[in-house]
PDB file of C-alpha atoms in Angstrom:
ATOM      1  CA  MET A   1     229.611 119.082  51.651  1.00  0.00           C
ATOM      2  CA  GLU A   2     231.849 120.676  54.396  1.00  0.00           C
ATOM      3  CA  GLU A   3     235.036 119.203  52.415  1.00  0.00           C
ATOM      4  CA  GLN A   4     233.407 121.454  49.227  1.00  0.00           C
ATOM      5  CA  ALA A   5     232.299 124.344  51.710  1.00  0.00           C
ATOM      6  CA  GLU A   6     236.234 124.193  52.656  1.00  0.00           C
ATOM      7  CA  MET A   7     237.700 124.849  48.845  1.00  0.00           C
ATOM      8  CA  VAL A   8     235.181 127.647  47.929  1.00  0.00           C
ATOM      9  CA  GLY A   9     235.879 129.444  51.158  1.00  0.00           C
ATOM     10  CA  ARG A  10     239.649 128.961  50.281  1.00  0.00           C
ATOM     11  CA  ALA A  11     239.133 130.239  46.959  1.00  0.00           C
ATOM     12  CA  PHE A  12     236.666 133.125  47.343  1.00  0.00           C
ATOM     13  CA  VAL A  13     239.368 134.599  50.032  1.00  0.00           C
ATOM     14  CA  ASP A  14     242.432 134.218  47.411  1.00  0.00           C
ATOM     15  CA  HIS A  15     240.051 135.854  44.799  1.00  0.00           C
ATOM     16  CA  TYR A  16     238.647 138.812  47.218  1.00  0.00           C
ATOM     17  CA  TYR A  17     241.380 140.019  48.738  1.00  0.00           C
ATOM     18  CA  HIS A  18     243.278 139.371  45.799  1.00  0.00           C
ATOM     19  CA  LEU A  19     241.121 141.931  43.869  1.00  0.00           C
ATOM     20  CA  PHE A  20     240.551 144.026  47.309  1.00  0.00           C
ATOM     21  CA  ASP A  21     244.585 145.139  46.718  1.00  0.00           C
ATOM     22  CA  SER A  22     244.919 144.602  43.014  1.00  0.00           C
ATOM     23  CA  ASN A  23     242.081 146.465  41.355  1.00  0.00           C
ATOM     24  CA  ARG A  24     239.733 147.257  44.634  1.00  0.00           C
ATOM     25  CA  ALA A  25     236.745 149.353  41.869  1.00  0.00           C
ATOM     26  CA  SER A  26     236.152 145.248  40.458  1.00  0.00           C
ATOM     27  CA  LEU A  27     235.103 143.722  43.868  1.00  0.00           C
ATOM     28  CA  SER A  28     231.691 145.371  42.740  1.00  0.00           C
ATOM     29  CA  ALA A  29     231.074 141.983  40.536  1.00  0.00           C
ATOM     30  CA  LEU A  30     230.733 140.049  43.522  1.00  0.00           C
ATOM     31  CA  TYR A  31     228.020 141.738  45.387  1.00  0.00           C
ATOM     32  CA  GLN A  32     224.386 141.986  44.533  1.00  0.00           C
ATOM     33  CA  PRO A  33     221.484 144.647  45.066  1.00  0.00           C
ATOM     34  CA  THR A  34     220.526 142.656  48.336  1.00  0.00           C
ATOM     35  CA  SER A  35     223.542 142.298  49.801  1.00  0.00           C
ATOM     36  CA  MET A  36     224.635 143.713  52.929  1.00  0.00           C
ATOM     37  CA  LEU A  37     228.113 145.378  54.633  1.00  0.00           C
ATOM     38  CA  THR A  38     228.928 146.711  57.776  1.00  0.00           C
ATOM     39  CA  PHE A  39     231.625 148.183  58.376  1.00  0.00           C
ATOM     40  CA  GLU A  40     233.328 148.706  61.572  1.00  0.00           C
ATOM     41  CA  GLY A  41     229.417 148.894  62.564  1.00  0.00           C
ATOM     42  CA  GLN A  42     228.359 150.851  60.102  1.00  0.00           C
ATOM     43  CA  LYS A  43     225.513 149.218  58.290  1.00  0.00           C
ATOM     44  CA  ILE A  44     225.608 149.647  53.621  1.00  0.00           C
ATOM     45  CA  LEU A  45     222.980 148.456  51.011  1.00  0.00           C
ATOM     46  CA  GLY A  46     223.364 146.835  47.737  1.00  0.00           C
ATOM     47  CA  ALA A  47     226.137 146.169  45.824  1.00  0.00           C
ATOM     48  CA  ASP A  48     226.618 150.364  44.305  1.00  0.00           C
ATOM     49  CA  ASP A  49     226.877 151.671  47.566  1.00  0.00           C
ATOM     50  CA  ILE A  50     229.152 148.646  49.135  1.00  0.00           C
ATOM     51  CA  SER A  51     231.468 149.466  46.381  1.00  0.00           C
ATOM     52  CA  SER A  52     231.766 153.200  46.964  1.00  0.00           C
ATOM     53  CA  LYS A  53     232.319 152.230  50.540  1.00  0.00           C
ATOM     54  CA  LEU A  54     234.923 150.347  49.415  1.00  0.00           C
ATOM     55  CA  ASN A  55     236.531 152.545  47.043  1.00  0.00           C
ATOM     56  CA  ASN A  56     236.266 155.731  49.530  1.00  0.00           C
ATOM     57  CA  LEU A  57     238.277 154.015  52.464  1.00  0.00           C
ATOM     58  CA  PRO A  58     240.809 156.452  53.037  1.00  0.00           C
ATOM     59  CA  PHE A  59     244.013 154.775  52.053  1.00  0.00           C
ATOM     60  CA  GLU A  60     244.544 153.245  48.248  1.00  0.00           C
ATOM     61  CA  GLN A  61     247.490 150.973  48.412  1.00  0.00           C
ATOM     62  CA  CYS A  62     246.750 148.094  50.909  1.00  0.00           C
ATOM     63  CA  LYS A  63     247.984 144.652  51.820  1.00  0.00           C
ATOM     64  CA  HIS A  64     245.908 142.014  53.849  1.00  0.00           C
ATOM     65  CA  ILE A  65     248.404 138.749  55.079  1.00  0.00           C
ATOM     66  CA  ILE A  66     245.626 136.004  55.818  1.00  0.00           C
ATOM     67  CA  SER A  67     245.692 134.488  58.810  1.00  0.00           C
ATOM     68  CA  THR A  68     242.749 131.625  59.583  1.00  0.00           C
ATOM     69  CA  ILE A  69     240.452 130.771  57.206  1.00  0.00           C
ATOM     70  CA  ASP A  70     237.102 128.571  58.605  1.00  0.00           C
ATOM     71  CA  SER A  71     234.145 127.650  56.176  1.00  0.00           C
ATOM     72  CA  GLN A  72     230.811 126.220  56.455  1.00  0.00           C
ATOM     73  CA  PRO A  73     227.808 125.110  54.882  1.00  0.00           C
ATOM     74  CA  SER A  74     225.109 127.022  56.165  1.00  0.00           C
ATOM     75  CA  SER A  75     222.225 125.542  54.274  1.00  0.00           C
ATOM     76  CA  PRO A  76     221.392 122.843  52.179  1.00  0.00           C
ATOM     77  CA  THR A  77     220.671 125.026  49.230  1.00  0.00           C
ATOM     78  CA  GLY A  78     224.347 125.452  49.258  1.00  0.00           C
ATOM     79  CA  GLY A  79     225.302 128.664  51.092  1.00  0.00           C
ATOM     80  CA  ILE A  80     228.464 128.781  52.790  1.00  0.00           C
ATOM     81  CA  VAL A  81     229.566 131.096  55.805  1.00  0.00           C
ATOM     82  CA  VAL A  82     233.348 132.405  56.035  1.00  0.00           C
ATOM     83  CA  PHE A  83     235.147 133.699  58.859  1.00  0.00           C
ATOM     84  CA  VAL A  84     238.603 135.282  58.574  1.00  0.00           C
ATOM     85  CA  SER A  85     240.905 136.734  60.385  1.00  0.00           C
ATOM     86  CA  GLY A  86     244.309 138.291  59.044  1.00  0.00           C
ATOM     87  CA  SER A  87     246.328 141.651  58.736  1.00  0.00           C
ATOM     88  CA  LEU A  88     245.644 145.089  56.749  1.00  0.00           C
ATOM     89  CA  GLN A  89     249.072 146.755  56.243  1.00  0.00           C
ATOM     90  CA  LEU A  90     248.744 150.374  55.074  1.00  0.00           C
ATOM     91  CA  PRO A  91     251.228 152.035  53.297  1.00  0.00           C
ATOM     92  CA  GLY A  92     253.573 154.150  55.611  1.00  0.00           C
ATOM     93  CA  GLU A  93     251.986 152.183  58.939  1.00  0.00           C
ATOM     94  CA  GLU A  94     255.181 150.771  60.300  1.00  0.00           C
ATOM     95  CA  HIS A  95     252.039 148.375  62.129  1.00  0.00           C
ATOM     96  CA  MET A  96     249.518 146.262  60.775  1.00  0.00           C
ATOM     97  CA  LEU A  97     246.193 145.928  61.694  1.00  0.00           C
ATOM     98  CA  ARG A  98     244.707 142.917  62.897  1.00  0.00           C
ATOM     99  CA  PHE A  99     240.530 142.194  61.627  1.00  0.00           C
ATOM    100  CA  SER A 100     238.318 139.855  61.325  1.00  0.00           C
ATOM    101  CA  GLN A 101     235.370 140.096  58.968  1.00  0.00           C
ATOM    102  CA  MET A 102     232.749 137.359  57.974  1.00  0.00           C
ATOM    103  CA  PHE A 103     231.164 136.324  54.730  1.00  0.00           C
ATOM    104  CA  HIS A 104     228.258 134.472  53.860  1.00  0.00           C
ATOM    105  CA  LEU A 105     228.147 133.373  50.503  1.00  0.00           C
ATOM    106  CA  ILE A 106     224.909 132.550  48.034  1.00  0.00           C
ATOM    107  CA  PRO A 107     225.225 130.347  44.787  1.00  0.00           C
ATOM    108  CA  GLY A 108     224.477 132.530  41.750  1.00  0.00           C
ATOM    109  CA  ALA A 109     224.633 131.212  38.384  1.00  0.00           C
ATOM    110  CA  GLU A 110     227.137 128.900  36.667  1.00  0.00           C
ATOM    111  CA  GLY A 111     228.741 128.000  39.764  1.00  0.00           C
ATOM    112  CA  THR A 112     229.909 131.266  41.064  1.00  0.00           C
ATOM    113  CA  PHE A 113     228.833 132.706  44.726  1.00  0.00           C
ATOM    114  CA  PHE A 114     227.522 136.207  45.614  1.00  0.00           C
ATOM    115  CA  VAL A 115     228.339 137.898  49.296  1.00  0.00           C
ATOM    116  CA  GLN A 116     225.174 138.237  50.635  1.00  0.00           C
ATOM    117  CA  ASN A 117     226.526 139.229  54.162  1.00  0.00           C
ATOM    118  CA  ASP A 118     229.498 140.617  54.572  1.00  0.00           C
ATOM    119  CA  ILE A 119     230.989 141.929  58.276  1.00  0.00           C
ATOM    120  CA  PHE A 120     234.176 143.652  58.839  1.00  0.00           C
ATOM    121  CA  ARG A 121     235.802 144.375  62.132  1.00  0.00           C
ATOM    122  CA  LEU A 122     239.345 145.169  63.348  1.00  0.00           C
ATOM    123  CA  ASN A 123     240.365 143.518  66.132  1.00  0.00           C
ATOM    124  CA  TYR A 124     241.573 145.964  69.592  1.00  0.00           C
ATOM    125  CA  GLY A 125     243.386 146.016  72.494  1.00  0.00           C
TER     126      GLY A 125
ATOM    127  CA  MET B   1     213.783 143.418  58.853  1.00  0.00           C
ATOM    128  CA  GLU B   2     217.627 144.108  59.148  1.00  0.00           C
ATOM    129  CA  GLU B   3     216.185 145.970  62.979  1.00  0.00           C
ATOM    130  CA  GLN B   4     214.434 142.975  63.620  1.00  0.00           C
ATOM    131  CA  ALA B   5     218.197 140.943  63.232  1.00  0.00           C
ATOM    132  CA  GLU B   6     219.694 143.466  65.511  1.00  0.00           C
ATOM    133  CA  MET B   7     217.063 142.831  67.984  1.00  0.00           C
ATOM    134  CA  VAL B   8     217.401 139.290  68.036  1.00  0.00           C
ATOM    135  CA  GLY B   9     221.194 138.879  67.560  1.00  0.00           C
ATOM    136  CA  ARG B  10     221.453 141.120  70.943  1.00  0.00           C
ATOM    137  CA  ALA B  11     219.259 138.721  72.312  1.00  0.00           C
ATOM    138  CA  PHE B  12     220.668 135.891  71.577  1.00  0.00           C
ATOM    139  CA  VAL B  13     224.511 137.379  72.525  1.00  0.00           C
ATOM    140  CA  ASP B  14     223.137 137.992  75.769  1.00  0.00           C
ATOM    141  CA  HIS B  15     221.522 134.592  76.238  1.00  0.00           C
ATOM    142  CA  TYR B  16     224.057 132.839  74.910  1.00  0.00           C
ATOM    143  CA  TYR B  17     227.386 133.963  77.624  1.00  0.00           C
ATOM    144  CA  HIS B  18     224.683 133.887  80.135  1.00  0.00           C
ATOM    145  CA  LEU B  19     224.506 130.771  79.823  1.00  0.00           C
ATOM    146  CA  PHE B  20     227.583 130.070  78.764  1.00  0.00           C
ATOM    147  CA  ASP B  21     229.558 132.133  81.642  1.00  0.00           C
ATOM    148  CA  SER B  22     226.403 130.853  84.666  1.00  0.00           C
ATOM    149  CA  ASN B  23     225.475 127.242  83.179  1.00  0.00           C
ATOM    150  CA  ARG B  24     227.663 125.868  80.299  1.00  0.00           C
ATOM    151  CA  ALA B  25     225.609 122.318  79.722  1.00  0.00           C
ATOM    152  CA  SER B  26     222.341 124.065  78.849  1.00  0.00           C
ATOM    153  CA  LEU B  27     224.026 125.461  76.241  1.00  0.00           C
ATOM    154  CA  SER B  28     223.038 122.331  73.776  1.00  0.00           C
ATOM    155  CA  ALA B  29     220.344 123.019  73.901  1.00  0.00           C
ATOM    156  CA  LEU B  30     220.405 126.378  71.242  1.00  0.00           C
ATOM    157  CA  TYR B  31     221.901 123.342  68.793  1.00  0.00           C
ATOM    158  CA  GLN B  32     220.918 120.589  66.612  1.00  0.00           C
ATOM    159  CA  PRO B  33     221.708 117.610  65.237  1.00  0.00           C
ATOM    160  CA  THR B  34     222.684 119.289  62.146  1.00  0.00           C
ATOM    161  CA  SER B  35     224.668 122.357  63.994  1.00  0.00           C
ATOM    162  CA  MET B  36     228.148 123.195  62.898  1.00  0.00           C
ATOM    163  CA  LEU B  37     231.381 124.636  66.019  1.00  0.00           C
ATOM    164  CA  THR B  38     234.470 125.201  64.403  1.00  0.00           C
ATOM    165  CA  PHE B  39     236.723 126.024  67.577  1.00  0.00           C
ATOM    166  CA  GLU B  40     240.097 127.149  66.461  1.00  0.00           C
ATOM    167  CA  GLY B  41     240.284 125.403  63.353  1.00  0.00           C
ATOM    168  CA  GLN B  42     238.702 121.657  64.877  1.00  0.00           C
ATOM    169  CA  LYS B  43     235.404 121.036  63.235  1.00  0.00           C
ATOM    170  CA  ILE B  44     232.212 120.025  65.362  1.00  0.00           C
ATOM    171  CA  LEU B  45     229.099 118.433  64.307  1.00  0.00           C
ATOM    172  CA  GLY B  46     225.849 118.003  65.937  1.00  0.00           C
ATOM    173  CA  ALA B  47     224.510 119.026  69.244  1.00  0.00           C
ATOM    174  CA  ASP B  48     226.230 116.870  71.398  1.00  0.00           C
ATOM    175  CA  ASP B  49     229.135 116.422  70.239  1.00  0.00           C
ATOM    176  CA  ILE B  50     229.094 121.049  70.709  1.00  0.00           C
ATOM    177  CA  SER B  51     228.239 120.531  74.071  1.00  0.00           C
ATOM    178  CA  SER B  52     230.780 117.706  75.245  1.00  0.00           C
ATOM    179  CA  LYS B  53     233.930 120.446  73.482  1.00  0.00           C
ATOM    180  CA  LEU B  54     232.076 123.609  75.066  1.00  0.00           C
ATOM    181  CA  ASN B  55     231.923 121.254  78.778  1.00  0.00           C
ATOM    182  CA  ASN B  56     235.293 119.572  78.019  1.00  0.00           C
ATOM    183  CA  LEU B  57     236.888 122.939  77.448  1.00  0.00           C
ATOM    184  CA  PRO B  58     240.163 123.341  79.873  1.00  0.00           C
ATOM    185  CA  PHE B  59     238.414 126.241  82.495  1.00  0.00           C
ATOM    186  CA  GLU B  60     235.342 125.813  84.636  1.00  0.00           C
ATOM    187  CA  GLN B  61     234.620 129.108  84.977  1.00  0.00           C
ATOM    188  CA  CYS B  62     235.199 131.503  83.066  1.00  0.00           C
ATOM    189  CA  LYS B  63     233.528 135.561  81.735  1.00  0.00           C
ATOM    190  CA  HIS B  64     232.681 137.192  78.416  1.00  0.00           C
ATOM    191  CA  ILE B  65     233.102 140.128  78.187  1.00  0.00           C
ATOM    192  CA  ILE B  66     230.826 141.487  75.000  1.00  0.00           C
ATOM    193  CA  SER B  67     232.657 144.882  73.404  1.00  0.00           C
ATOM    194  CA  THR B  68     230.508 144.404  68.995  1.00  0.00           C
ATOM    195  CA  ILE B  69     227.928 142.916  67.868  1.00  0.00           C
ATOM    196  CA  ASP B  70     226.735 143.166  64.340  1.00  0.00           C
ATOM    197  CA  SER B  71     224.086 141.053  63.219  1.00  0.00           C
ATOM    198  CA  GLN B  72     222.587 141.030  59.345  1.00  0.00           C
ATOM    199  CA  PRO B  73     219.378 138.522  57.930  1.00  0.00           C
ATOM    200  CA  SER B  74     221.190 135.996  56.281  1.00  0.00           C
ATOM    201  CA  SER B  75     218.368 135.005  54.100  1.00  0.00           C
ATOM    202  CA  PRO B  76     214.503 136.164  53.141  1.00  0.00           C
ATOM    203  CA  THR B  77     213.624 132.721  55.189  1.00  0.00           C
ATOM    204  CA  GLY B  78     214.771 134.608  58.337  1.00  0.00           C
ATOM    205  CA  GLY B  79     218.115 133.505  59.627  1.00  0.00           C
ATOM    206  CA  ILE B  80     220.271 136.127  60.595  1.00  0.00           C
ATOM    207  CA  VAL B  81     224.256 135.942  60.802  1.00  0.00           C
ATOM    208  CA  VAL B  82     225.756 137.627  64.118  1.00  0.00           C
ATOM    209  CA  PHE B  83     229.502 138.566  64.680  1.00  0.00           C
ATOM    210  CA  VAL B  84     230.260 139.174  67.767  1.00  0.00           C
ATOM    211  CA  SER B  85     234.316 140.685  69.559  1.00  0.00           C
ATOM    212  CA  GLY B  86     234.830 140.388  73.275  1.00  0.00           C
ATOM    213  CA  SER B  87     237.037 139.434  75.746  1.00  0.00           C
ATOM    214  CA  LEU B  88     237.081 136.150  78.113  1.00  0.00           C
ATOM    215  CA  GLN B  89     238.331 136.656  80.966  1.00  0.00           C
ATOM    216  CA  LEU B  90     239.706 133.577  83.074  1.00  0.00           C
ATOM    217  CA  PRO B  91     239.950 132.332  86.526  1.00  0.00           C
ATOM    218  CA  GLY B  92     243.981 132.750  87.925  1.00  0.00           C
ATOM    219  CA  GLU B  93     244.857 135.043  84.471  1.00  0.00           C
ATOM    220  CA  GLU B  94     245.674 138.266  84.697  1.00  0.00           C
ATOM    221  CA  HIS B  95     245.154 139.631  81.465  1.00  0.00           C
ATOM    222  CA  MET B  96     241.949 138.709  78.846  1.00  0.00           C
ATOM    223  CA  LEU B  97     241.789 136.556  75.512  1.00  0.00           C
ATOM    224  CA  ARG B  98     240.356 138.369  73.147  1.00  0.00           C
ATOM    225  CA  PHE B  99     238.141 136.589  70.681  1.00  0.00           C
ATOM    226  CA  SER B 100     236.144 137.085  67.540  1.00  0.00           C
ATOM    227  CA  GLN B 101     232.576 134.540  67.029  1.00  0.00           C
ATOM    228  CA  MET B 102     230.482 134.425  64.139  1.00  0.00           C
ATOM    229  CA  PHE B 103     227.139 133.192  64.648  1.00  0.00           C
ATOM    230  CA  HIS B 104     224.516 131.527  62.219  1.00  0.00           C
ATOM    231  CA  LEU B 105     220.831 131.268  63.609  1.00  0.00           C
ATOM    232  CA  ILE B 106     218.257 129.827  62.091  1.00  0.00           C
ATOM    233  CA  PRO B 107     213.999 130.514  63.076  1.00  0.00           C
ATOM    234  CA  GLY B 108     213.053 127.154  64.833  1.00  0.00           C
ATOM    235  CA  ALA B 109     209.664 126.740  66.580  1.00  0.00           C
ATOM    236  CA  GLU B 110     207.544 129.200  68.392  1.00  0.00           C
ATOM    237  CA  GLY B 111     209.845 132.344  67.529  1.00  0.00           C
ATOM    238  CA  THR B 112     213.353 130.790  68.954  1.00  0.00           C
ATOM    239  CA  PHE B 113     216.065 130.768  66.809  1.00  0.00           C
ATOM    240  CA  PHE B 114     219.108 127.822  67.286  1.00  0.00           C
ATOM    241  CA  VAL B 115     222.194 127.971  66.104  1.00  0.00           C
ATOM    242  CA  GLN B 116     223.455 125.960  62.470  1.00  0.00           C
ATOM    243  CA  ASN B 117     226.832 127.470  62.701  1.00  0.00           C
ATOM    244  CA  ASP B 118     229.223 129.314  65.205  1.00  0.00           C
ATOM    245  CA  ILE B 119     232.763 129.621  64.516  1.00  0.00           C
ATOM    246  CA  PHE B 120     235.051 130.558  67.195  1.00  0.00           C
ATOM    247  CA  ARG B 121     238.802 131.961  67.076  1.00  0.00           C
ATOM    248  CA  LEU B 122     241.035 133.908  69.280  1.00  0.00           C
ATOM    249  CA  ASN B 123     242.440 137.029  68.132  1.00  0.00           C
ATOM    250  CA  TYR B 124     246.585 136.992  68.232  1.00  0.00           C
ATOM    251  CA  GLY B 125     249.094 139.390  67.519  1.00  0.00           C
TER     252      GLY B 125
END
């Protein structure tokens, strides 16, 4: 179960940040009406509002560089927690922004997973 | 439910790092045989081995300073995910180490929670 969690976590992270950097609007498909995002302390509920938040961030292009991915099974029913650290490159910015983010993935239809919990923080200091 | 998650998350974080800094051996009571810790990429399963890992870290005294706590309900059955950022002060070290850590808390007996998932990473760069 642990190995499967690692595989799913890595595949999810690749997919998520690829979509984020190439077609951010399509991220909404990974969330559900019950999904929760806390973005730098701001709480947002549901796929529609989460999608709106992500699509209205004050930059159009960006590139995520992933440093670490740690995944664990969260429950006997197939949930997975994924913890990511990495850097965010914004256009025209010399320095990259370090961030940490966690996802709680829940099994959906036909072997897919959706994001139940998403917490994002920039690393300062 | 979201407010309760925030309250439980904050109370847990206060309790956890207070024990860590004052009586690290007592942390074992917060874990169960099914609990998982990933510490800087190293995976450890079960309260006994987790306690052993935490008690054998290469420093005796330390002090955690917490910067942010973000909590969300993880499921309708009462789980809570908690994301923490902060700094770790080690004896004789001038600079503090920045860290991020996530916990997945599961309701136990009599209103208590135990740690099902624990992922710790130092922040670099």
